[in-house]
Coordinates of C-alpha atoms and ligand atoms in Angstrom, one line a residue:
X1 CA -2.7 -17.5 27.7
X2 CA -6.6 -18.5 27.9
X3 CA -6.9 -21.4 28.9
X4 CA -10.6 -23.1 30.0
X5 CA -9.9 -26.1 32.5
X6 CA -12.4 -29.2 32.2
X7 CA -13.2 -32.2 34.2
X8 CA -15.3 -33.6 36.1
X9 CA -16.5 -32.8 39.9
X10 CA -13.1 -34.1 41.8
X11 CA -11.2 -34.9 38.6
X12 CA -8.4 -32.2 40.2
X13 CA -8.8 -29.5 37.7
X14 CA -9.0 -26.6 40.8
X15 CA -6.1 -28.0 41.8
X16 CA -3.9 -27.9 38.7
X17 CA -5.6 -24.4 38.1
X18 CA -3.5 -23.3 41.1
X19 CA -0.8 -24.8 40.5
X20 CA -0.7 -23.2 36.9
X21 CA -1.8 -19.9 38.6
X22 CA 1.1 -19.9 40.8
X23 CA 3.9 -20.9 37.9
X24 CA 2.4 -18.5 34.9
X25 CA 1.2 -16.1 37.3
X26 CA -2.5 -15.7 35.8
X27 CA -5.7 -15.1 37.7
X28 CA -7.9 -18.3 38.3
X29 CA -11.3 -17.9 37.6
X30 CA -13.4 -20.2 39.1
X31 CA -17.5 -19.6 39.1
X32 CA -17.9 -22.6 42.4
X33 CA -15.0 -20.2 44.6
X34 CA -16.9 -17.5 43.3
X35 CA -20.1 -18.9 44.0
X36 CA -19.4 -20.3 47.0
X37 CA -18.1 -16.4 48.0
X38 CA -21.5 -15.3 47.1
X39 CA -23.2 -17.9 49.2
X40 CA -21.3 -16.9 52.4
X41 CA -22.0 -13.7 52.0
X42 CA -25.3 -14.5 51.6
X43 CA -25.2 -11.5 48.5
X44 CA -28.7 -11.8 46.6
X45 CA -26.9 -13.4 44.0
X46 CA -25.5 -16.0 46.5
X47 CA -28.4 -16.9 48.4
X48 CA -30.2 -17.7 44.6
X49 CA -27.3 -19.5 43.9
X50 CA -27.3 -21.7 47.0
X51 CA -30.4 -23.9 46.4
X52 CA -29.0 -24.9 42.8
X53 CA -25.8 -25.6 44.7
X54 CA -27.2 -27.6 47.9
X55 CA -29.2 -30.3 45.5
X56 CA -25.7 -30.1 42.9
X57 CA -27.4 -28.7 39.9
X58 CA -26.2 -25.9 37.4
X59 CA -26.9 -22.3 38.6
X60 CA -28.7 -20.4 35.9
X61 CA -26.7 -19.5 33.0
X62 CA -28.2 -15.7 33.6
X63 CA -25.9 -15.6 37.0
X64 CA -23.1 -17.6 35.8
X65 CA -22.8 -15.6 32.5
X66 CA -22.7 -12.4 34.5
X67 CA -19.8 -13.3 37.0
X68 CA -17.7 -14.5 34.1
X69 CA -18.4 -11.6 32.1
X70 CA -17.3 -8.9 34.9
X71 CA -14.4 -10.7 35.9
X72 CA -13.5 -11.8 32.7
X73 CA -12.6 -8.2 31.7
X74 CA -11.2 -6.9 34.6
X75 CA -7.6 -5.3 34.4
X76 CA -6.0 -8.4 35.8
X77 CA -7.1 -10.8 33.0
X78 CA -5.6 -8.9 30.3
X79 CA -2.6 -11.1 29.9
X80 CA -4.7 -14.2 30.8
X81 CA -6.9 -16.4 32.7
X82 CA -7.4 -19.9 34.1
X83 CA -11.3 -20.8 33.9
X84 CA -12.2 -23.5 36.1
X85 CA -15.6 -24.8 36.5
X86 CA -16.9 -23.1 33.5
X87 CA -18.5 -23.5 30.8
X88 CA -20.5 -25.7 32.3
X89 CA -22.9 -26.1 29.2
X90 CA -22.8 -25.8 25.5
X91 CA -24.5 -22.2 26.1
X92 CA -22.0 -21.1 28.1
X93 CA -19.0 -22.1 26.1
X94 CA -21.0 -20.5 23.3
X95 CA -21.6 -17.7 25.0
X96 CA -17.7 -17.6 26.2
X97 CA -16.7 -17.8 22.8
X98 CA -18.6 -14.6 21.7
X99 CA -17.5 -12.9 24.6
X100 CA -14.4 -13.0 23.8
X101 CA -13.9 -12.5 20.3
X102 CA -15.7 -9.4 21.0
X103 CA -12.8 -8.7 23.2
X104 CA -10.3 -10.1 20.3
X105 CA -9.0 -12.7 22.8
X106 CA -9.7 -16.0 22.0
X107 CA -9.1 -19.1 24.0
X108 CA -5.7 -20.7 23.2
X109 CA -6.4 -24.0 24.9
X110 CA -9.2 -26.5 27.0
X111 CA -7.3 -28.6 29.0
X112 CA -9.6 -31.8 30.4
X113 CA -8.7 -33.9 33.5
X114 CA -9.5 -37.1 32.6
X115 CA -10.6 -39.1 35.7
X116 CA -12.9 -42.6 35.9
X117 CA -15.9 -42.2 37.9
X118 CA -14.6 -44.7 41.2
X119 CA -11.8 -42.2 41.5
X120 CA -13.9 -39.5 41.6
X121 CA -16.0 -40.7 44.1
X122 CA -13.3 -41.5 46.3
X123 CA -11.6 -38.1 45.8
X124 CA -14.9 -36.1 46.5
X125 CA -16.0 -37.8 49.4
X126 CA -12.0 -37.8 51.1
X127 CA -11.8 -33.6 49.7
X128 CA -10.5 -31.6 52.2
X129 CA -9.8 -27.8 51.4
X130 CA -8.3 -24.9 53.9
X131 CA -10.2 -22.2 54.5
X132 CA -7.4 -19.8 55.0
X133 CA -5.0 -20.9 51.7
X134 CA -7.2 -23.3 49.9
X135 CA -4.7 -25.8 50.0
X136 CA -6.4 -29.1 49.1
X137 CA -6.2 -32.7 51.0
X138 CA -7.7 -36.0 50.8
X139 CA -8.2 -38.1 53.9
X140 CA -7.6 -41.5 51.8
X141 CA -4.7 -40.8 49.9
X142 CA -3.4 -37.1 50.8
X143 CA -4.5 -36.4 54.2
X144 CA -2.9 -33.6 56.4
X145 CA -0.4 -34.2 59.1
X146 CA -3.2 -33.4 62.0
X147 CA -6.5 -33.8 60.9
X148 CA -8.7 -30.5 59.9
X149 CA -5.7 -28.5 59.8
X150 CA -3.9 -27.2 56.8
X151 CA -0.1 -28.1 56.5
X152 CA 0.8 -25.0 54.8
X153 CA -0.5 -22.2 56.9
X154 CA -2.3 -24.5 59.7
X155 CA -6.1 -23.2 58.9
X156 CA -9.3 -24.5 59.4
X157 CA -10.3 -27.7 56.6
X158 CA -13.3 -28.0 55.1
X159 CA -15.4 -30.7 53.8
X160 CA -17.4 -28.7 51.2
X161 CA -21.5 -29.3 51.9
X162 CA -21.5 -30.8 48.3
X163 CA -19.3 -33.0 48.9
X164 CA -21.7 -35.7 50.3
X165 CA -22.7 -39.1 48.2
X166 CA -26.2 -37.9 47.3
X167 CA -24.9 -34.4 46.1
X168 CA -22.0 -35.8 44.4
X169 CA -24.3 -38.7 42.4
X170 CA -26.0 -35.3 41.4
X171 CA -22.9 -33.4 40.1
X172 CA -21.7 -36.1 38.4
X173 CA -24.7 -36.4 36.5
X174 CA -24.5 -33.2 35.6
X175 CA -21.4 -33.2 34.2
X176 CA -22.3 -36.3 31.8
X177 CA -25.4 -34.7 30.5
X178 CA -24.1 -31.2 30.2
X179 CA -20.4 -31.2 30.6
X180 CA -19.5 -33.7 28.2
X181 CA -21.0 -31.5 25.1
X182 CA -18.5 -29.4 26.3
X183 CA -15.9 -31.4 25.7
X184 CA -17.4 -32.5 21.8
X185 CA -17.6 -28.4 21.2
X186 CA -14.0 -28.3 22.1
X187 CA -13.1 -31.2 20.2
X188 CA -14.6 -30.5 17.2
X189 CA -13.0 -26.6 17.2
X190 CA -9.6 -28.1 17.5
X191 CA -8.1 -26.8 20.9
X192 CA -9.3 -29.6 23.3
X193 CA -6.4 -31.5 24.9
X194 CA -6.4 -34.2 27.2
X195 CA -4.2 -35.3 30.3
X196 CA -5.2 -38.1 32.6
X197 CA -5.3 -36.7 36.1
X198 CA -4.4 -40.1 37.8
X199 CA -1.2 -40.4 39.9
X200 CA 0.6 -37.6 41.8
X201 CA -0.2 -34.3 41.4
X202 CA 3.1 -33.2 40.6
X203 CA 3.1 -35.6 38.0
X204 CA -0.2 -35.1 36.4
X205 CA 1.4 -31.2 36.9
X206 CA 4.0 -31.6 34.8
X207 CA 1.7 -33.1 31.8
X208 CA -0.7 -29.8 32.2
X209 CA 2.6 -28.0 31.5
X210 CA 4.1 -29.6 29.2
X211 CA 0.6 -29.2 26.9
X212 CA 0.4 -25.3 27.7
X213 CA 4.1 -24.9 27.1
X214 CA 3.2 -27.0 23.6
X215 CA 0.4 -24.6 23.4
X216 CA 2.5 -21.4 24.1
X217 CA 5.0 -22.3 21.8
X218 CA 2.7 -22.7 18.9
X219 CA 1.5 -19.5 19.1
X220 CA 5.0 -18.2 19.7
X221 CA 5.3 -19.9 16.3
X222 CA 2.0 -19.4 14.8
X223 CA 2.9 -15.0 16.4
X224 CA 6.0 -15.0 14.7
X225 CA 4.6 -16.5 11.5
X226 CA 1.8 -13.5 11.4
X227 CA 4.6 -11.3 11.7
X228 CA 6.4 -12.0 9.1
X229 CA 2.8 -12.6 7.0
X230 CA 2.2 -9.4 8.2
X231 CA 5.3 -8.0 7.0
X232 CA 4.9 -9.0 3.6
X233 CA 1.6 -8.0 3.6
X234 CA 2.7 -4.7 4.9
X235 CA 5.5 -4.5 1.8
X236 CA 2.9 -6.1 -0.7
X237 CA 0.4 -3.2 0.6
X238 CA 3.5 -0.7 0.2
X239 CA 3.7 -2.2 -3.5
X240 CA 0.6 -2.2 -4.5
X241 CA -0.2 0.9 -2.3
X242 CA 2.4 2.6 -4.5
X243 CA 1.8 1.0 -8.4
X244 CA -2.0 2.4 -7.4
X245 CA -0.8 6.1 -6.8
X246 CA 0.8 5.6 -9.9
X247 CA -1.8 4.5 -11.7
X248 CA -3.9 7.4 -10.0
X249 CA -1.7 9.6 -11.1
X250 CA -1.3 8.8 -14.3
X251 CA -4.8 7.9 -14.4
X252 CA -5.4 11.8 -13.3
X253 CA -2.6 13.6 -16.1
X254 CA -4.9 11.5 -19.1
X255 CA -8.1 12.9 -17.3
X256 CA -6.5 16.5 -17.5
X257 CA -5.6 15.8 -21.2
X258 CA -8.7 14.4 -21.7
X259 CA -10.5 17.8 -20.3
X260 CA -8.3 19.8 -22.3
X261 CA -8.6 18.0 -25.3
X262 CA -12.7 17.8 -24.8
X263 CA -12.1 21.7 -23.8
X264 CA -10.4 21.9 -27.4
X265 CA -13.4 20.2 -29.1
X266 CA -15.6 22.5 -27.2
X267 CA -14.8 25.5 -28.1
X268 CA -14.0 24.5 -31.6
X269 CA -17.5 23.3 -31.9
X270 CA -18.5 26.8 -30.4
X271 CA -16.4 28.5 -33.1
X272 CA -18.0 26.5 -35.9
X273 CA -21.1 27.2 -34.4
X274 CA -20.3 31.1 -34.2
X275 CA -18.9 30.8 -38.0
X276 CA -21.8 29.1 -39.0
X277 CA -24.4 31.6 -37.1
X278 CA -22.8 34.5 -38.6
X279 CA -23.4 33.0 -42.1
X280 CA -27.0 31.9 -41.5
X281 CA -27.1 35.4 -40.1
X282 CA -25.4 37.1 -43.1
X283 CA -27.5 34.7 -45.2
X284 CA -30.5 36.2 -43.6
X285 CA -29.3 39.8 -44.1
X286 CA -28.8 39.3 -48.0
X287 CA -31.9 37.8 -48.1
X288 CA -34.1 40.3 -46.4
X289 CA -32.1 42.3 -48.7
X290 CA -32.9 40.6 -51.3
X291 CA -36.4 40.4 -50.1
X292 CA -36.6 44.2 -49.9
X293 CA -35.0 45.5 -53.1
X294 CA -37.6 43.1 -54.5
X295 CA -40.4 45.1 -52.4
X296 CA -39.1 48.3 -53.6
X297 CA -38.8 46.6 -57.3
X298 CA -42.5 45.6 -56.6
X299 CA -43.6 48.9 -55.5
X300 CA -41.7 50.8 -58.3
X301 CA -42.9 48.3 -60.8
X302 CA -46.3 49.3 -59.0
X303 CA -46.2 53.1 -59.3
X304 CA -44.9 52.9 -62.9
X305 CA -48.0 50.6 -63.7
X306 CA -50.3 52.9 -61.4
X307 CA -48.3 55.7 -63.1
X308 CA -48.7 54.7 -66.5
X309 CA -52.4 53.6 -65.8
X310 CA -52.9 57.1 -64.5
X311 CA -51.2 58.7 -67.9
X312 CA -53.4 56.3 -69.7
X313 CA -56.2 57.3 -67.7
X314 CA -55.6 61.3 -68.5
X315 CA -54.8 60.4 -71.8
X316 CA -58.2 58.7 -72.0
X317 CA -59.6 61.7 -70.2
X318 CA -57.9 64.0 -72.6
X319 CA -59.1 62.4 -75.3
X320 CA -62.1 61.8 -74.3
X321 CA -62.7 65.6 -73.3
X322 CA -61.1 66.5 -76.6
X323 CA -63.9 63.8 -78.1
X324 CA -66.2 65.2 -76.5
X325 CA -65.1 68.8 -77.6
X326 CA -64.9 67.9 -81.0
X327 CA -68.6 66.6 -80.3
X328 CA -70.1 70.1 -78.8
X329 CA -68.1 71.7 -81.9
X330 CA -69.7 69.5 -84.4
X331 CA -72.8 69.7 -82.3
X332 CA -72.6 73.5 -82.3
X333 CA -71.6 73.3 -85.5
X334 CA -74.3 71.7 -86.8
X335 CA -76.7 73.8 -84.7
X336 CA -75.2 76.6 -86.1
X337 CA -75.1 75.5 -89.8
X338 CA -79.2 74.0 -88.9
X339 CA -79.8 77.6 -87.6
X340 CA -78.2 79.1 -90.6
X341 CA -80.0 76.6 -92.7
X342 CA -83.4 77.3 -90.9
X343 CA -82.3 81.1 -91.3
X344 CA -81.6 80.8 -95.3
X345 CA -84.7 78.6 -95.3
X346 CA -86.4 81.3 -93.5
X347 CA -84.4 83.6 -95.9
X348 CA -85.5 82.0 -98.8
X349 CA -89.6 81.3 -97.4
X350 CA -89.3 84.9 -96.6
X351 CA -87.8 85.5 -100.0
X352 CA -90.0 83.2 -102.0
X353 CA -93.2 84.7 -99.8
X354 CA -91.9 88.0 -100.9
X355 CA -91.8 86.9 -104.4
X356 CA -95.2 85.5 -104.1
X357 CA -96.6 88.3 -102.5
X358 CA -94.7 90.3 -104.6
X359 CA -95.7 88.1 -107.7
X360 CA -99.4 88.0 -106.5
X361 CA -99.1 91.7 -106.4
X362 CA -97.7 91.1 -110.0
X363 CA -100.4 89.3 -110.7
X364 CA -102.9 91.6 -109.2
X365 CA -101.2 94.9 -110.8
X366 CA -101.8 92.8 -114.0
X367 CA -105.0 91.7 -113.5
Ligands
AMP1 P1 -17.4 -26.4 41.5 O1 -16.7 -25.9 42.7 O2 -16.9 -25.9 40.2 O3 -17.6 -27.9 41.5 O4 -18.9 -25.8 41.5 C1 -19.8 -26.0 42.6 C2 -21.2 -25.7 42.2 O5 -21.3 -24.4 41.8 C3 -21.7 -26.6 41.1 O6 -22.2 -27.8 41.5 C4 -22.8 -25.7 40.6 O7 -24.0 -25.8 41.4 C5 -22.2 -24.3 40.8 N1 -21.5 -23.9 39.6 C6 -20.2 -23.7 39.5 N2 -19.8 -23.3 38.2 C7 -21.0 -23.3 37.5 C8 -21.3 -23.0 36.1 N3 -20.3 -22.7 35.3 N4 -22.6 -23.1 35.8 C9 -23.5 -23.4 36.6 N5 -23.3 -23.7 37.9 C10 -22.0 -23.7 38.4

C-alpha cells in the first residue's frame, strides 16, 4: 500500500503513521524526521533547511523533492510506504504523482486527520516526543509517568524548537494556504479519505484502519477483477491472435496463387509476344524478299531495256554503217559512172575533135 498521510501541524498524523508502520509493516517516510536528521547533523542540506524550519515555513521544494525521490525508491519501499508531512504543496503532490507513475506505483490512498485549530494548538504546545523511540506525549492530556522521560524505553523527551506559539501560528498558516490545495487535488482525483483525529488514539487508530483495510480490499477486488479482465483479454488476444494467422495464412496461399497466376499471364504475354515477333519478323523476311526479287526484277527489266536499247543501238549503228555504205557505193558509183561519163564525154570530144580534125582535114583534102 501507498498511502500519503495529511493533516495539519499536531493533527496526529506522525503518530497514526507509526502506528500503521508497526501493524502493516511499511517504512514511514516522513521529510520533518528526515529534516530534522539533517539539521542535527548539521549536513549542508540540514543547515539550509534549518532557517525555513526555525521561522515554520516550507523548505524549498528542490530539497524536499530530492529526499523523497531517494528514499522513495529505495529497496525497502517496494511493497509500500507511509508519507507523512509530504506533499506539502500542490507541486509536490504533482511532482509525487509523476514520480511514481514513472515507477508504475501509484498512490492507493491520502488519509487526512481532521483536527480543529484549538486542538491543535493545545496538542503542539503540550507535544512531547522521545528521543530514543519517538514515542509521543502530551503534557495536558497524555503526559508521561515522570516528566521528560519516555514510558516505553525511559529516554530523553523533547519539546521540538517548533513547537512554540509564534512558530506554530506560522505552521499553521502554512498549512491553510498551501496544505489545503492539497487536500482539493486529492479530492478531486478520488482517493482522499477523511477520519477525525479527535478522541483516543487507539480509537482514531482503528478508523485509519478500517479505511486502509477498505482501501486494501478494493484493490484486492479491483486486482482480482484485472485478472480475470486480463484473462479474457489474454483468451480474446489468443482468439483473435489465432483467426489473424489464419487470415495471414490464407491471406499468403491467395498471394502465392495470385503470383502464379500473374506468373501464368506473364509468360503467356511473353509467348504472344515471341509469336508475334517471329511473325513481324517473318513478315519482314518476305518482304525484303519481296523487296529484293523486285530489285532483281528491276534490274533484269533494266538490262533487258539497256540490252534491247543496246541491240537497238547496233542495229541503228548497223544500219546506219550499212546507210552509209550504200551511200559511199552510190557515191562511188556515181563518181565512177561521172568519171565514165566525163571519160565517154572525153571519148566522144576526143571522138568528135577527131572527126573535126579529121573532117577539117576532109574539108582541107577537098578544098
Ligand atoms: P513536520 O515534522 O512534518 O511538521 O515538519 C517540520 C518542518 O519541516 C516544517 O515546518 C517544514 O519547515 C519542514 N518540512 C517538512 N516537510 C516538508 C515538506 N514536505 N515541504 C517543505 N517543508 C517541509
Amino acid at each position: 500500500m501507498r498511502i500519503v498521510l495529511l493533516g495539519a501541524p499536531g493533527s496526529g498524523k506522525g503518530t497514526q503513521a507509526k502506528l500503521l508502520v508497526e501493524k502493516y509493516k511499511l517504512p514511514q517516510i516522513s521529510t520533518g524526521d528526515m529534516l530534522r536528521e539533517a539539521v542535527a547533523e548539521a549536513t549542508p542540506l540540514g543547515r539550509q533547511a534549518k532557517i525555513a524550519m526555525d521561522a515554520g515555513q516550507l523548505v524549498s521544494d528542490e530539497i524536499v523533492l530530492a529526499i523523497i525521490q531517494e528514499r522513495v525508491t529505495r529497496p525497502d519501499a517496494r511493497k509500500g510506504f507511509i508519507l507523512d508531512g509530504f506533499p506539502r504543496n500542490l507541486q509536490q503532490a504533482e511532482a509525487l504523482d509523476q514520480l511514481l507513475t514513472s515507477l508504475g506505483r501509484p498512490l492507493n490512498l491520502s488519509l487526512l486527520v481532521a483536527v480543529d485549530v484549538d486542538a491543535l494548538i493545545q496538542r503542539l504546545v503540550g507535544r512531547r516526543t522521545c528521543l530514543s523511540c519517538g514515542q509521543m506525549y502530551n503534557v495536558y492530556y497524555a503526559p508521561p509517568h515522570i516528566e521528560g522521560r519516555c514510558d516505553e524505553c525511559g529516554g530523553r523527551l523533547r519539546h521540538r524548537a517548533d513547537d512554540n506559539e509564534e512558530t506554530i501560528g506560522n505552521r499553521l498558516r502554512v498549512f491553510e494556504t498551501h496544505t489545503l490545495p492539497v487536500v482539493e487535488y486529492y479530492k478531486e482525483q478520488g482517493s482522499l479519505r477523511t477520519i477525525q483525529g479527535v478522541g483516543e488514539i487507539s480509537d482514531i487508530f482503528k478508523a485509519v484502519t478500517k479505511v486502509v483495510e477498505d482501501v486494501k480490499s478494493n484493490l484486492k477486488n479491483e486486482t482480482r477483477t484485472d485478472a480475470i479482465r486480463a484473462a479474457f483479454a489474454k483468451h480474446r488476444a489468443t482468439k483473435a491472435e489465432k483467426a489473424a494467422a489464419e487470415k495471414a495464412q490464407k491471406k499468403s496461399v491467395k498471394k502465392k496463387a495470385t503470383k502464379k497466376a500473374a506468373k501464368k499471364t506473364v509468360k503467356k504475354a511473353v509467348a504472344k509476344k515471341k509469336v508475334a515477333a517471329k511473325k513481324v519478323a517473318t513478315k519482314k523476311v518476305a518482304k525484303k524478299k519481296v523487296a529484293k526479287k523486285k530489285v532483281v526484277k528491276k534490274a533484269v527489266a533494266r538490262k533487258k531495256v539497256t540490252a534491247k536499247k543496246t541491240v537497238k543501238k547496233v542495229a541503228t549503228k548497223k544500219k546506219v554503217a550499212a546507210k552509209k555504205k550504200v551511200a559511199a557505193k552510190k557515191k562511188a558509183t556515181v563518181k565512177k559512172t561521172v568519171k565514165k561519163v566525163a571519160a565517154r564525154k572525153k571519148v566522144a570530144a576526143k571522138k568528135k575533135a577527131t572527126a573535126k580534125k579529121t573532117a577539117r582535114k576532109a574539108a582541107r583534102k577537098k578544098r
